[in-house]
């Protein structure tokens, strides 16, 4: 192993530990029974809502979250089963 490879490995290790320290997860609620087939979740900080694909009903379900409870706010009907979603700044 040469010095360049060792240096790259050290940089990758440092970067990975830095990223690990920045990523956190906390389970806050489950939507079992409301959207049993929910697959992909996107969170919009602008609206504070979670958007969840629902291939069973060909819709995108919109959930609000408050005090540890997810509540189905509305469903957006689609012309087919969704397989991804993304939200940004209220859109």
mmCIF file of N, CA and C in Angstrom:
data_model
loop_
_atom_site.group_PDB
_atom_site.id
_atom_site.type_symbol
_atom_site.label_atom_id
_atom_site.label_comp_id
_atom_site.label_asym_id
_atom_site.label_seq_id
_atom_site.Cartn_x
_atom_site.Cartn_y
_atom_site.Cartn_z
ATOM 1 N N UNK A 1 0.859 -1.171 0.000
ATOM 2 C CA UNK A 1 0.000 0.000 0.000
ATOM 3 C C UNK A 1 0.901 1.229 0.000
ATOM 4 N N UNK A 2 0.632 2.158 -0.870
ATOM 5 C CA UNK A 2 1.483 3.344 -0.903
ATOM 6 C C UNK A 2 0.895 4.469 -0.051
ATOM 7 N N UNK A 3 1.643 5.525 0.097
ATOM 8 C CA UNK A 3 1.224 6.639 0.966
ATOM 9 C C UNK A 3 -0.038 7.295 0.442
ATOM 10 N N UNK A 4 -0.190 7.412 -0.878
ATOM 11 C CA UNK A 4 -1.382 8.041 -1.462
ATOM 12 C C UNK A 4 -2.636 7.244 -1.091
ATOM 13 N N UNK A 5 -2.572 5.918 -1.175
ATOM 14 C CA UNK A 5 -3.712 5.070 -0.826
ATOM 15 C C UNK A 5 -4.039 5.186 0.659
ATOM 16 N N UNK A 6 -3.011 5.187 1.503
ATOM 17 C CA UNK A 6 -3.234 5.325 2.945
ATOM 18 C C UNK A 6 -3.863 6.677 3.260
ATOM 19 N N UNK A 7 -3.404 7.732 2.587
ATOM 20 C CA UNK A 7 -3.967 9.069 2.797
ATOM 21 C C UNK A 7 -5.426 9.138 2.399
ATOM 22 N N UNK A 8 -5.758 8.522 1.255
ATOM 23 C CA UNK A 8 -7.159 8.507 0.801
ATOM 24 C C UNK A 8 -8.027 7.737 1.780
ATOM 25 N N UNK A 9 -7.528 6.622 2.260
ATOM 26 C CA UNK A 9 -8.284 5.822 3.227
ATOM 27 C C UNK A 9 -8.531 6.615 4.502
ATOM 28 N N UNK A 10 -7.521 7.354 4.951
ATOM 29 C CA UNK A 10 -7.679 8.166 6.162
ATOM 30 C C UNK A 10 -8.708 9.272 5.946
ATOM 31 N N UNK A 11 -8.690 9.899 4.766
ATOM 32 C CA UNK A 11 -9.675 10.945 4.463
ATOM 33 C C UNK A 11 -11.085 10.376 4.419
ATOM 34 N N UNK A 12 -11.252 9.215 3.789
ATOM 35 C CA UNK A 12 -12.575 8.587 3.725
ATOM 36 C C UNK A 12 -13.078 8.213 5.112
ATOM 37 N N UNK A 13 -12.217 7.703 5.952
ATOM 38 C CA UNK A 13 -12.597 7.347 7.317
ATOM 39 C C UNK A 13 -13.018 8.585 8.092
ATOM 40 N N UNK A 14 -12.273 9.665 7.959
ATOM 41 C CA UNK A 14 -12.614 10.915 8.643
ATOM 42 C C UNK A 14 -13.935 11.469 8.126
ATOM 43 N N UNK A 15 -14.132 11.431 6.803
ATOM 44 C CA UNK A 15 -15.377 11.934 6.218
ATOM 45 C C UNK A 15 -16.565 11.103 6.679
ATOM 46 N N UNK A 16 -16.410 9.778 6.705
ATOM 47 C CA UNK A 16 -17.499 8.903 7.122
ATOM 48 C C UNK A 16 -17.876 9.145 8.579
ATOM 49 N N UNK A 17 -16.899 9.322 9.451
ATOM 50 C CA UNK A 17 -17.223 9.561 10.859
ATOM 51 C C UNK A 17 -17.873 10.923 11.028
ATOM 52 N N UNK A 18 -17.487 11.892 10.214
ATOM 53 C CA UNK A 18 -18.104 13.216 10.273
ATOM 54 C C UNK A 18 -19.559 13.142 9.832
ATOM 55 N N UNK A 19 -19.831 12.407 8.750
ATOM 56 C CA UNK A 19 -21.200 12.257 8.269
ATOM 57 C C UNK A 19 -22.054 11.480 9.257
ATOM 58 N N UNK A 20 -21.510 10.455 9.838
ATOM 59 C CA UNK A 20 -22.241 9.653 10.805
ATOM 60 C C UNK A 20 -22.709 10.511 11.974
ATOM 61 N N UNK A 21 -21.897 11.433 12.385
ATOM 62 C CA UNK A 21 -22.251 12.297 13.504
ATOM 63 C C UNK A 21 -23.384 13.248 13.137
ATOM 64 N N UNK A 22 -23.590 13.519 11.856
ATOM 65 C CA UNK A 22 -24.607 14.465 11.418
ATOM 66 C C UNK A 22 -25.962 13.814 11.143
ATOM 67 N N UNK A 23 -25.984 12.520 10.938
ATOM 68 C CA UNK A 23 -27.217 11.830 10.578
ATOM 69 C C UNK A 23 -27.871 11.252 11.829
ATOM 70 N N UNK A 24 -29.122 11.620 12.049
ATOM 71 C CA UNK A 24 -29.859 11.075 13.181
ATOM 72 C C UNK A 24 -31.234 10.601 12.712
ATOM 73 N N UNK A 25 -31.821 9.724 13.464
ATOM 74 C CA UNK A 25 -33.154 9.218 13.150
ATOM 75 C C UNK A 25 -33.900 9.007 14.452
ATOM 76 N N UNK A 26 -35.136 9.421 14.444
ATOM 77 C CA UNK A 26 -35.977 9.178 15.605
ATOM 78 C C UNK A 26 -37.346 8.768 15.098
ATOM 79 N N UNK A 27 -37.780 7.558 15.462
ATOM 80 C CA UNK A 27 -39.101 7.094 15.063
ATOM 81 C C UNK A 27 -40.136 7.864 15.874
ATOM 82 N N UNK A 28 -41.052 8.534 15.180
ATOM 83 C CA UNK A 28 -42.024 9.361 15.897
ATOM 84 C C UNK A 28 -43.437 8.800 15.832
ATOM 85 N N UNK A 29 -43.773 8.064 14.771
ATOM 86 C CA UNK A 29 -45.130 7.535 14.659
ATOM 87 C C UNK A 29 -45.176 6.529 13.515
ATOM 88 N N UNK A 30 -46.241 5.755 13.478
ATOM 89 C CA UNK A 30 -46.470 4.815 12.395
ATOM 90 C C UNK A 30 -47.844 5.080 11.811
ATOM 91 N N UNK A 31 -47.985 4.788 10.535
ATOM 92 C CA UNK A 31 -49.262 5.006 9.861
ATOM 93 C C UNK A 31 -49.911 3.685 9.485
ATOM 94 N N UNK A 32 -49.644 2.639 10.223
ATOM 95 C CA UNK A 32 -50.216 1.334 9.936
ATOM 96 C C UNK A 32 -51.739 1.412 10.035
ATOM 97 N N UNK A 33 -52.423 0.874 9.043
ATOM 98 C CA UNK A 33 -53.883 0.889 9.035
ATOM 99 C C UNK A 33 -54.435 2.067 8.257
ATOM 100 N N UNK A 34 -53.721 3.166 8.257
ATOM 101 C CA UNK A 34 -54.168 4.334 7.497
ATOM 102 C C UNK A 34 -53.646 4.235 6.073
ATOM 103 N N UNK A 35 -52.408 3.808 5.941
ATOM 104 C CA UNK A 35 -51.790 3.651 4.641
ATOM 105 C C UNK A 35 -50.920 2.399 4.727
ATOM 106 N N UNK A 36 -51.550 1.232 4.693
ATOM 107 C CA UNK A 36 -50.839 -0.025 4.877
ATOM 108 C C UNK A 36 -49.850 -0.355 3.779
ATOM 109 N N UNK A 37 -49.995 0.250 2.624
ATOM 110 C CA UNK A 37 -49.105 -0.045 1.511
ATOM 111 C C UNK A 37 -48.163 1.113 1.205
ATOM 112 N N UNK A 38 -48.046 2.064 2.114
ATOM 113 C CA UNK A 38 -47.155 3.198 1.890
ATOM 114 C C UNK A 38 -45.738 2.731 1.653
ATOM 115 N N UNK A 39 -45.083 3.314 0.654
ATOM 116 C CA UNK A 39 -43.757 2.855 0.301
ATOM 117 C C UNK A 39 -42.701 3.944 0.438
ATOM 118 N N UNK A 40 -42.862 5.024 -0.266
ATOM 119 C CA UNK A 40 -41.850 6.063 -0.325
ATOM 120 C C UNK A 40 -42.367 7.279 0.437
ATOM 121 N N UNK A 41 -41.534 7.817 1.310
ATOM 122 C CA UNK A 41 -41.937 8.958 2.126
ATOM 123 C C UNK A 41 -41.031 10.141 1.821
ATOM 124 N N UNK A 42 -41.645 11.303 1.672
ATOM 125 C CA UNK A 42 -40.891 12.548 1.520
ATOM 126 C C UNK A 42 -41.457 13.542 2.526
ATOM 127 N N UNK A 43 -40.582 14.311 3.155
ATOM 128 C CA UNK A 43 -41.000 15.316 4.131
ATOM 129 C C UNK A 43 -40.754 16.695 3.558
ATOM 130 N N UNK A 44 -41.752 17.553 3.655
ATOM 131 C CA UNK A 44 -41.628 18.928 3.183
ATOM 132 C C UNK A 44 -41.560 19.866 4.374
ATOM 133 N N UNK A 45 -40.404 20.449 4.607
ATOM 134 C CA UNK A 45 -40.218 21.363 5.735
ATOM 135 C C UNK A 45 -41.064 22.627 5.569
ATOM 136 N N UNK A 46 -41.351 23.019 4.324
ATOM 137 C CA UNK A 46 -42.159 24.217 4.085
ATOM 138 C C UNK A 46 -43.577 24.090 4.614
ATOM 139 N N UNK A 47 -44.198 22.929 4.384
ATOM 140 C CA UNK A 47 -45.576 22.716 4.830
ATOM 141 C C UNK A 47 -45.641 21.918 6.127
ATOM 142 N N UNK A 48 -44.543 21.217 6.466
ATOM 143 C CA UNK A 48 -44.540 20.367 7.653
ATOM 144 C C UNK A 48 -45.285 19.056 7.438
ATOM 145 N N UNK A 49 -45.531 18.692 6.187
ATOM 146 C CA UNK A 49 -46.281 17.482 5.873
ATOM 147 C C UNK A 49 -45.379 16.375 5.349
ATOM 148 N N UNK A 50 -45.858 15.132 5.520
ATOM 149 C CA UNK A 50 -45.216 13.957 4.963
ATOM 150 C C UNK A 50 -46.039 13.500 3.769
ATOM 151 N N UNK A 51 -45.376 13.174 2.673
ATOM 152 C CA UNK A 51 -46.034 12.685 1.472
ATOM 153 C C UNK A 51 -45.636 11.225 1.293
ATOM 154 N N UNK A 52 -46.646 10.338 1.175
ATOM 155 C CA UNK A 52 -46.404 8.901 1.157
ATOM 156 C C UNK A 52 -47.089 8.292 -0.062
ATOM 157 N N UNK A 53 -46.310 7.545 -0.866
ATOM 158 C CA UNK A 53 -46.920 6.889 -2.017
ATOM 159 C C UNK A 53 -47.842 5.772 -1.538
ATOM 160 N N UNK A 54 -48.956 5.604 -2.220
ATOM 161 C CA UNK A 54 -49.923 4.559 -1.873
ATOM 162 C C UNK A 54 -50.352 3.857 -3.164
ATOM 163 N N UNK A 55 -49.631 2.776 -3.553
ATOM 164 C CA UNK A 55 -49.974 2.082 -4.793
ATOM 165 C C UNK A 55 -51.306 1.337 -4.725
ATOM 166 N N UNK A 56 -51.809 1.034 -3.540
ATOM 167 C CA UNK A 56 -53.106 0.359 -3.421
ATOM 168 C C UNK A 56 -54.243 1.224 -3.940
ATOM 169 N N UNK A 57 -54.164 2.524 -3.697
ATOM 170 C CA UNK A 57 -55.243 3.435 -4.096
ATOM 171 C C UNK A 57 -54.816 4.378 -5.216
ATOM 172 N N UNK A 58 -53.636 4.146 -5.815
ATOM 173 C CA UNK A 58 -53.113 5.029 -6.863
ATOM 174 C C UNK A 58 -53.172 6.486 -6.428
ATOM 175 N N UNK A 59 -52.581 6.738 -5.258
ATOM 176 C CA UNK A 59 -52.628 8.096 -4.733
ATOM 177 C C UNK A 59 -51.342 8.437 -3.996
ATOM 178 N N UNK A 60 -51.217 9.706 -3.697
ATOM 179 C CA UNK A 60 -50.152 10.221 -2.850
ATOM 180 C C UNK A 60 -50.848 10.745 -1.601
ATOM 181 N N UNK A 61 -50.599 10.102 -0.466
ATOM 182 C CA UNK A 61 -51.258 10.483 0.781
ATOM 183 C C UNK A 61 -50.436 11.546 1.496
ATOM 184 N N UNK A 62 -51.135 12.539 2.013
ATOM 185 C CA UNK A 62 -50.486 13.655 2.710
ATOM 186 C C UNK A 62 -50.822 13.553 4.189
ATOM 187 N N UNK A 63 -49.784 13.443 5.019
ATOM 188 C CA UNK A 63 -49.964 13.310 6.458
ATOM 189 C C UNK A 63 -49.413 14.533 7.168
ATOM 190 N N UNK A 64 -50.108 14.927 8.214
ATOM 191 C CA UNK A 64 -49.573 15.944 9.118
ATOM 192 C C UNK A 64 -49.125 15.225 10.386
ATOM 193 N N UNK A 65 -48.247 15.852 11.129
ATOM 194 C CA UNK A 65 -47.707 15.250 12.346
ATOM 195 C C UNK A 65 -47.810 16.249 13.483
ATOM 196 N N UNK A 66 -48.361 15.789 14.594
ATOM 197 C CA UNK A 66 -48.465 16.654 15.768
ATOM 198 C C UNK A 66 -48.543 15.786 17.015
ATOM 199 N N UNK A 67 -47.780 16.137 18.002
ATOM 200 C CA UNK A 67 -47.815 15.478 19.314
ATOM 201 C C UNK A 67 -47.680 13.961 19.216
ATOM 202 N N UNK A 68 -46.798 13.477 18.343
ATOM 203 C CA UNK A 68 -46.557 12.048 18.234
ATOM 204 C C UNK A 68 -47.556 11.277 17.408
ATOM 205 N N UNK A 69 -48.445 11.980 16.696
ATOM 206 C CA UNK A 69 -49.479 11.300 15.922
ATOM 207 C C UNK A 69 -49.438 11.766 14.469
ATOM 208 N N UNK A 70 -49.394 10.780 13.542
ATOM 209 C CA UNK A 70 -49.542 11.077 12.120
ATOM 210 C C UNK A 70 -51.019 11.026 11.772
ATOM 211 N N UNK A 71 -51.496 12.041 11.076
ATOM 212 C CA UNK A 71 -52.904 12.108 10.696
ATOM 213 C C UNK A 71 -53.000 12.276 9.191
ATOM 214 N N UNK A 72 -53.818 11.427 8.541
ATOM 215 C CA UNK A 72 -54.032 11.562 7.103
ATOM 216 C C UNK A 72 -54.765 12.871 6.854
ATOM 217 N N UNK A 73 -54.105 13.773 6.171
ATOM 218 C CA UNK A 73 -54.647 15.102 5.901
ATOM 219 C C UNK A 73 -55.464 15.095 4.607
ATOM 220 N N UNK A 74 -54.910 14.474 3.553
ATOM 221 C CA UNK A 74 -55.610 14.383 2.277
ATOM 222 C C UNK A 74 -54.919 13.355 1.400
ATOM 223 N N UNK A 75 -55.574 13.000 0.306
ATOM 224 C CA UNK A 75 -54.991 12.103 -0.686
ATOM 225 C C UNK A 75 -55.065 12.778 -2.040
ATOM 226 N N UNK A 76 -53.978 12.656 -2.798
ATOM 227 C CA UNK A 76 -53.934 13.214 -4.148
ATOM 228 C C UNK A 76 -54.061 12.044 -5.115
ATOM 229 N N UNK A 77 -55.169 12.000 -5.855
ATOM 230 C CA UNK A 77 -55.417 10.906 -6.801
ATOM 231 C C UNK A 77 -54.439 11.006 -7.969
ATOM 232 N N UNK A 78 -53.927 9.851 -8.387
ATOM 233 C CA UNK A 78 -52.997 9.789 -9.510
ATOM 234 C C UNK A 78 -53.543 8.858 -10.584
ATOM 235 N N UNK A 79 -53.002 8.951 -11.774
ATOM 236 C CA UNK A 79 -53.450 8.116 -12.889
ATOM 237 C C UNK A 79 -52.597 6.857 -12.995
ATOM 238 N N UNK A 80 -52.287 6.247 -11.879
ATOM 239 C CA UNK A 80 -51.470 5.041 -11.851
ATOM 240 C C UNK A 80 -50.766 4.932 -10.518
ATOM 241 N N UNK A 81 -50.162 3.787 -10.276
ATOM 242 C CA UNK A 81 -49.494 3.543 -8.998
ATOM 243 C C UNK A 81 -48.189 4.335 -8.915
ATOM 244 N N UNK A 82 -48.037 5.146 -7.883
ATOM 245 C CA UNK A 82 -46.803 5.927 -7.728
ATOM 246 C C UNK A 82 -45.653 5.028 -7.294
ATOM 247 N N UNK A 83 -44.457 5.346 -7.757
ATOM 248 C CA UNK A 83 -43.290 4.577 -7.307
ATOM 249 C C UNK A 83 -42.197 5.479 -6.749
ATOM 250 N N UNK A 84 -42.460 6.793 -6.681
ATOM 251 C CA UNK A 84 -41.518 7.705 -6.050
ATOM 252 C C UNK A 84 -42.225 9.027 -5.803
ATOM 253 N N UNK A 85 -41.630 9.829 -4.931
ATOM 254 C CA UNK A 85 -42.149 11.175 -4.713
ATOM 255 C C UNK A 85 -41.027 12.047 -4.175
ATOM 256 N N UNK A 86 -41.159 13.322 -4.390
ATOM 257 C CA UNK A 86 -40.197 14.279 -3.875
ATOM 258 C C UNK A 86 -40.942 15.581 -3.653
ATOM 259 N N UNK A 87 -40.575 16.297 -2.647
ATOM 260 C CA UNK A 87 -41.190 17.578 -2.346
ATOM 261 C C UNK A 87 -40.110 18.589 -2.011
ATOM 262 N N UNK A 88 -40.420 19.838 -2.262
ATOM 263 C CA UNK A 88 -39.476 20.902 -1.948
ATOM 264 C C UNK A 88 -40.229 22.216 -1.827
ATOM 265 N N UNK A 89 -40.078 22.861 -0.699
ATOM 266 C CA UNK A 89 -40.599 24.207 -0.501
ATOM 267 C C UNK A 89 -42.083 24.323 -0.841
ATOM 268 N N UNK A 90 -42.851 23.349 -0.391
ATOM 269 C CA UNK A 90 -44.301 23.393 -0.590
ATOM 270 C C UNK A 90 -44.799 22.815 -1.906
ATOM 271 N N UNK A 91 -43.916 22.361 -2.774
ATOM 272 C CA UNK A 91 -44.333 21.799 -4.061
ATOM 273 C C UNK A 91 -44.040 20.316 -4.092
#
